[in-house]
Amino acid sequence: MTSDKPTYEPARDARDLEEAAATESSEQRLYYLGQAALCWSDDGNHVRALELLAEVAAARHEYPDQNWVLPLYAYELFTVGRAEEAWAMVEAAEEHIRSAGGSYDHEQLAGYLADAGHLDRAVDHYTAALELLLGGDDRPDRDPAQRRGAQEHSPVPRIRTARRQIREQLGLPEDALDRTPDPTAPQRPSFAERWRLRRRT
């Protein structure tokens, strides 16, 4: 049985997004270019990804929502050996997170840092993400899935797993953040409540 779901072909999708960007202006154009850069990155075309990311990043002060490209931009710069510029993008991403970010932003930056081989810095951001979530101080509006109403599960287990894997690579033991209860997880009804519901049916 074949699926009707379109197959992800990054180069094709990147070209489609660039074509869409050509018909738009302002922030929508920048959004399409950023998404096209993400597709080119997946396709391994780092040169084209960097060209598009440079354009989007240059407009981020005028359009702050486009700061989402900074972790990807840093990763692409690391990939092509432009480490000094890459660290400048990491620092810009961290500055944005301090002023307007949430656990989602920390998680995204951590993932790209880990992919680039910078595990110590990645752990720092996974830790920061968990601390926001477990402390009830997060900004869920920063997560695109939350904005679409599509976030059905707590991100805590996913972030914990990624953080634990990297800490193990670094030879670090389990710590308190691995054991702290997740306040964002749906709470199972008590036995008394389940019994009341059962009797009503």
Tab-separated table of N, CA and C in Angstrom, residues 30-123:
chain	number	residue	atom	x	y	z
A	30	LEU	N	11.668	36.155	4.033
A	30	LEU	CA	12.769	35.692	4.861
A	30	LEU	C	12.480	34.315	5.452
A	31	TYR	N	11.232	34.101	5.843
A	31	TYR	CA	10.858	32.796	6.388
A	31	TYR	C	11.071	31.696	5.356
A	32	TYR	N	10.611	31.921	4.133
A	32	TYR	CA	10.793	30.916	3.079
A	32	TYR	C	12.274	30.677	2.794
A	33	LEU	N	13.061	31.745	2.800
A	33	LEU	CA	14.492	31.580	2.551
A	33	LEU	C	15.149	30.770	3.666
A	34	GLY	N	14.730	31.017	4.911
A	34	GLY	CA	15.275	30.245	6.023
A	34	GLY	C	14.909	28.774	5.925
A	35	GLN	N	13.657	28.496	5.526
A	35	GLN	CA	13.240	27.108	5.353
A	35	GLN	C	13.981	26.457	4.187
A	36	ALA	N	14.212	27.227	3.130
A	36	ALA	CA	14.984	26.698	2.000
A	36	ALA	C	16.405	26.368	2.439
A	37	ALA	N	16.994	27.220	3.276
A	37	ALA	CA	18.345	26.955	3.785
A	37	ALA	C	18.383	25.668	4.588
A	38	LEU	N	17.342	25.436	5.372
A	38	LEU	CA	17.249	24.199	6.149
A	38	LEU	C	17.225	22.987	5.215
A	39	CYS	N	16.483	23.092	4.125
A	39	CYS	CA	16.426	21.989	3.153
A	39	CYS	C	17.775	21.794	2.464
A	40	TRP	N	18.427	22.901	2.080
A	40	TRP	CA	19.747	22.770	1.454
A	40	TRP	C	20.743	22.143	2.417
A	41	SER	N	20.615	22.469	3.692
A	41	SER	CA	21.486	21.858	4.701
A	41	SER	C	21.272	20.357	4.738
A	42	ASP	N	20.002	19.937	4.734
A	42	ASP	CA	19.694	18.504	4.738
A	42	ASP	C	20.223	17.824	3.482
A	43	ASP	N	20.269	18.573	2.382
A	43	ASP	CA	20.743	18.028	1.113
A	43	ASP	C	22.265	18.000	1.027
A	44	GLY	N	22.935	18.662	1.997
A	44	GLY	CA	24.394	18.714	1.971
A	44	GLY	C	24.962	19.847	1.154
A	45	ASN	N	24.107	20.750	0.672
A	45	ASN	CA	24.571	21.903	-0.107
A	45	ASN	C	24.813	23.058	0.856
A	46	HIS	N	25.958	23.008	1.522
A	46	HIS	CA	26.235	23.992	2.570
A	46	HIS	C	26.498	25.386	2.003
A	47	VAL	N	27.022	25.453	0.791
A	47	VAL	CA	27.301	26.754	0.178
A	47	VAL	C	26.003	27.536	-0.016
A	48	ARG	N	25.000	26.883	-0.617
A	48	ARG	CA	23.727	27.573	-0.848
A	48	ARG	C	23.019	27.852	0.466
A	49	ALA	N	23.087	26.930	1.397
A	49	ALA	CA	22.471	27.164	2.704
A	49	ALA	C	23.058	28.406	3.358
A	50	LEU	N	24.365	28.543	3.296
A	50	LEU	CA	25.019	29.694	3.918
A	50	LEU	C	24.650	30.998	3.230
A	51	GLU	N	24.520	30.972	1.917
A	51	GLU	CA	24.124	32.187	1.196
A	51	GLU	C	22.764	32.678	1.671
A	52	LEU	N	21.824	31.760	1.807
A	52	LEU	CA	20.485	32.146	2.241
A	52	LEU	C	20.453	32.550	3.705
A	53	LEU	N	21.185	31.820	4.534
A	53	LEU	CA	21.204	32.125	5.961
A	53	LEU	C	21.819	33.494	6.231
A	54	ALA	N	22.821	33.854	5.455
A	54	ALA	CA	23.441	35.168	5.634
A	54	ALA	C	22.424	36.274	5.375
A	55	GLU	N	21.600	36.087	4.352
A	55	GLU	CA	20.591	37.102	4.042
A	55	GLU	C	19.542	37.195	5.149
A	56	VAL	N	19.081	36.049	5.633
A	56	VAL	CA	18.059	36.061	6.685
A	56	VAL	C	18.627	36.640	7.979
A	57	ALA	N	19.834	36.209	8.339
A	57	ALA	CA	20.435	36.677	9.592
A	57	ALA	C	20.693	38.176	9.559
A	58	ALA	N	20.992	38.714	8.396
A	58	ALA	CA	21.260	40.150	8.283
A	58	ALA	C	20.018	40.980	8.599
A	59	ALA	N	18.834	40.380	8.443
A	59	ALA	CA	17.588	41.116	8.679
A	59	ALA	C	16.982	40.829	10.045
A	60	ARG	N	17.690	40.075	10.897
A	60	ARG	CA	17.070	39.608	12.138
A	60	ARG	C	16.804	40.740	13.133
A	61	HIS	N	17.545	41.846	13.056
A	61	HIS	CA	17.289	42.951	13.986
A	61	HIS	C	15.974	43.638	13.625
A	62	GLU	N	15.674	43.687	12.337
A	62	GLU	CA	14.408	44.273	11.900
A	62	GLU	C	13.250	43.307	12.121
A	63	TYR	N	13.538	42.004	11.957
A	63	TYR	CA	12.516	40.972	12.106
A	63	TYR	C	13.007	39.941	13.138
A	64	PRO	N	12.800	40.206	14.430
A	64	PRO	CA	13.362	39.339	15.484
A	64	PRO	C	12.939	37.880	15.409
A	65	ASP	N	11.778	37.588	14.823
A	65	ASP	CA	11.353	36.188	14.731
A	65	ASP	C	12.300	35.361	13.869
A	66	GLN	N	13.102	36.018	13.056
A	66	GLN	CA	14.033	35.287	12.194
A	66	GLN	C	15.309	34.863	12.928
A	67	ASN	N	15.395	35.181	14.223
A	67	ASN	CA	16.538	34.716	15.009
A	67	ASN	C	16.595	33.192	15.089
A	68	TRP	N	15.516	32.517	14.705
A	68	TRP	CA	15.513	31.053	14.762
A	68	TRP	C	16.597	30.453	13.861
A	69	VAL	N	17.073	31.211	12.856
A	69	VAL	CA	18.067	30.652	11.930
A	69	VAL	C	19.464	30.616	12.534
A	70	LEU	N	19.708	31.330	13.624
A	70	LEU	CA	21.074	31.459	14.133
A	70	LEU	C	21.730	30.122	14.494
A	71	PRO	N	21.045	29.196	15.195
A	71	PRO	CA	21.690	27.903	15.469
A	71	PRO	C	22.057	27.140	14.193
A	72	LEU	N	21.166	27.150	13.213
A	72	LEU	CA	21.454	26.490	11.945
A	72	LEU	C	22.614	27.178	11.231
A	73	TYR	N	22.617	28.497	11.257
A	73	TYR	CA	23.707	29.266	10.637
A	73	TYR	C	25.036	28.897	11.285
A	74	ALA	N	25.059	28.830	12.613
A	74	ALA	CA	26.290	28.456	13.321
A	74	ALA	C	26.740	27.056	12.899
A	75	TYR	N	25.797	26.121	12.838
A	75	TYR	CA	26.142	24.749	12.443
A	75	TYR	C	26.747	24.713	11.043
A	76	GLU	N	26.146	25.433	10.114
A	76	GLU	CA	26.667	25.449	8.738
A	76	GLU	C	28.070	26.057	8.689
A	77	LEU	N	28.289	27.098	9.463
A	77	LEU	CA	29.620	27.702	9.511
A	77	LEU	C	30.647	26.745	10.106
A	78	PHE	N	30.270	26.039	11.152
A	78	PHE	CA	31.167	25.016	11.707
A	78	PHE	C	31.484	23.955	10.644
A	79	THR	N	30.455	23.572	9.890
A	79	THR	CA	30.613	22.502	8.904
A	79	THR	C	31.647	22.846	7.845
A	80	VAL	N	31.704	24.115	7.455
A	80	VAL	CA	32.655	24.508	6.405
A	80	VAL	C	33.962	25.054	6.978
A	81	GLY	N	34.161	24.914	8.290
A	81	GLY	CA	35.429	25.295	8.892
A	81	GLY	C	35.577	26.757	9.253
A	82	ARG	N	34.483	27.496	9.288
A	82	ARG	CA	34.543	28.931	9.634
A	82	ARG	C	34.167	29.088	11.115
A	83	ALA	N	35.050	28.549	11.977
A	83	ALA	CA	34.731	28.421	13.398
A	83	ALA	C	34.536	29.765	14.087
A	84	GLU	N	35.366	30.742	13.774
A	84	GLU	CA	35.256	32.035	14.457
A	84	GLU	C	33.897	32.679	14.187
A	85	GLU	N	33.456	32.623	12.936
A	85	GLU	CA	32.141	33.168	12.593
A	85	GLU	C	31.034	32.333	13.231
A	86	ALA	N	31.265	31.029	13.296
A	86	ALA	CA	30.265	30.152	13.898
A	86	ALA	C	30.049	30.488	15.363
A	87	TRP	N	31.128	30.692	16.102
A	87	TRP	CA	30.984	31.019	17.519
A	87	TRP	C	30.307	32.376	17.702
A	88	ALA	N	30.530	33.284	16.763
A	88	ALA	CA	29.840	34.577	16.838
A	88	ALA	C	28.334	34.383	16.694
A	89	MET	N	27.918	33.447	15.834
A	89	MET	CA	26.492	33.156	15.680
A	89	MET	C	25.936	32.458	16.918
A	90	VAL	N	26.737	31.565	17.531
A	90	VAL	CA	26.308	30.917	18.776
A	90	VAL	C	26.073	31.977	19.842
A	91	GLU	N	27.001	32.918	19.960
A	91	GLU	CA	26.854	33.970	20.968
A	91	GLU	C	25.642	34.859	20.672
A	92	ALA	N	25.386	35.126	19.386
A	92	ALA	CA	24.198	35.907	19.025
A	92	ALA	C	22.929	35.144	19.381
A	93	ALA	N	22.930	33.831	19.139
A	93	ALA	CA	21.774	33.007	19.503
A	93	ALA	C	21.565	33.010	21.011
A	94	GLU	N	22.647	32.908	21.759
A	94	GLU	CA	22.541	32.905	23.221
A	94	GLU	C	22.024	34.249	23.734
A	95	GLU	N	22.455	35.326	23.112
A	95	GLU	CA	21.960	36.649	23.514
A	95	GLU	C	20.463	36.761	23.259
A	96	HIS	N	20.027	36.251	22.121
A	96	HIS	CA	18.591	36.275	21.811
A	96	HIS	C	17.810	35.429	22.811
A	97	ILE	N	18.335	34.264	23.154
A	97	ILE	CA	17.639	33.387	24.103
A	97	ILE	C	17.509	34.061	25.463
A	98	ARG	N	18.563	34.736	25.894
A	98	ARG	CA	18.508	35.420	27.197
A	98	ARG	C	17.416	36.479	27.226
A	99	SER	N	17.177	37.133	26.096
A	99	SER	CA	16.217	38.231	26.085
A	99	SER	C	14.798	37.787	25.754
A	100	ALA	N	14.646	36.726	24.947
A	100	ALA	CA	13.305	36.389	24.485
A	100	ALA	C	13.065	34.908	24.265
A	101	GLY	N	13.984	34.069	24.669
A	101	GLY	CA	13.872	32.654	24.343
A	101	GLY	C	13.233	31.810	25.414
A	102	GLY	N	13.055	30.532	25.067
A	102	GLY	CA	12.502	29.554	25.994
A	102	GLY	C	13.203	28.226	25.830
A	103	SER	N	12.628	27.173	26.379
A	103	SER	CA	13.270	25.861	26.329
A	103	SER	C	13.447	25.380	24.887
A	104	TYR	N	12.491	25.709	24.019
A	104	TYR	CA	12.590	25.298	22.621
A	104	TYR	C	13.856	25.856	21.984
A	105	ASP	N	14.144	27.136	22.243
A	105	ASP	CA	15.327	27.777	21.662
A	105	ASP	C	16.605	27.134	22.195
A	106	HIS	N	16.634	26.852	23.500
A	106	HIS	CA	17.799	26.158	24.076
A	106	HIS	C	17.982	24.784	23.434
A	107	GLU	N	16.877	24.066	23.254
A	107	GLU	CA	16.961	22.723	22.685
A	107	GLU	C	17.484	22.762	21.252
A	108	GLN	N	16.984	23.711	20.459
A	108	GLN	CA	17.443	23.815	19.070
A	108	GLN	C	18.931	24.111	18.997
A	109	LEU	N	19.386	25.062	19.800
A	109	LEU	CA	20.810	25.400	19.793
A	109	LEU	C	21.640	24.222	20.284
A	110	ALA	N	21.182	23.551	21.311
A	110	ALA	CA	21.899	22.388	21.835
A	110	ALA	C	22.054	21.314	20.771
A	111	GLY	N	20.992	21.057	20.021
A	111	GLY	CA	21.049	20.018	19.005
A	111	GLY	C	22.070	20.317	17.922
A	112	TYR	N	22.096	21.549	17.465
A	112	TYR	CA	23.064	21.912	16.425
A	112	TYR	C	24.490	21.921	16.965
A	113	LEU	N	24.667	22.356	18.200
A	113	LEU	CA	26.001	22.310	18.810
A	113	LEU	C	26.487	20.874	18.937
A	114	ALA	N	25.583	19.983	19.339
A	114	ALA	CA	25.958	18.572	19.450
A	114	ALA	C	26.321	18.005	18.086
A	115	ASP	N	25.542	18.336	17.060
A	115	ASP	CA	25.840	17.854	15.711
A	115	ASP	C	27.186	18.365	15.218
A	116	ALA	N	27.566	19.554	15.674
A	116	ALA	CA	28.848	20.132	15.270
A	116	ALA	C	30.001	19.621	16.133
A	117	GLY	N	29.700	18.797	17.146
A	117	GLY	CA	30.740	18.200	17.973
A	117	GLY	C	31.105	18.973	19.216
A	118	HIS	N	30.328	20.005	19.551
A	118	HIS	CA	30.639	20.832	20.733
A	118	HIS	C	29.732	20.403	21.886
A	119	LEU	N	30.091	19.273	22.474
A	119	LEU	CA	29.210	18.615	23.428
A	119	LEU	C	29.065	19.378	24.736
A	120	ASP	N	30.134	19.978	25.228
A	120	ASP	CA	30.051	20.703	26.501
A	120	ASP	C	29.031	21.837	26.415
A	121	ARG	N	29.109	22.608	25.345
A	121	ARG	CA	28.179	23.736	25.189
A	121	ARG	C	26.762	23.213	24.948
A	122	ALA	N	26.649	22.088	24.237
A	122	ALA	CA	25.328	21.500	24.004
A	122	ALA	C	24.672	21.100	25.320
A	123	VAL	N	25.424	20.472	26.205
A	123	VAL	CA	24.882	20.074	27.508
A	123	VAL	C	24.383	21.285	28.276
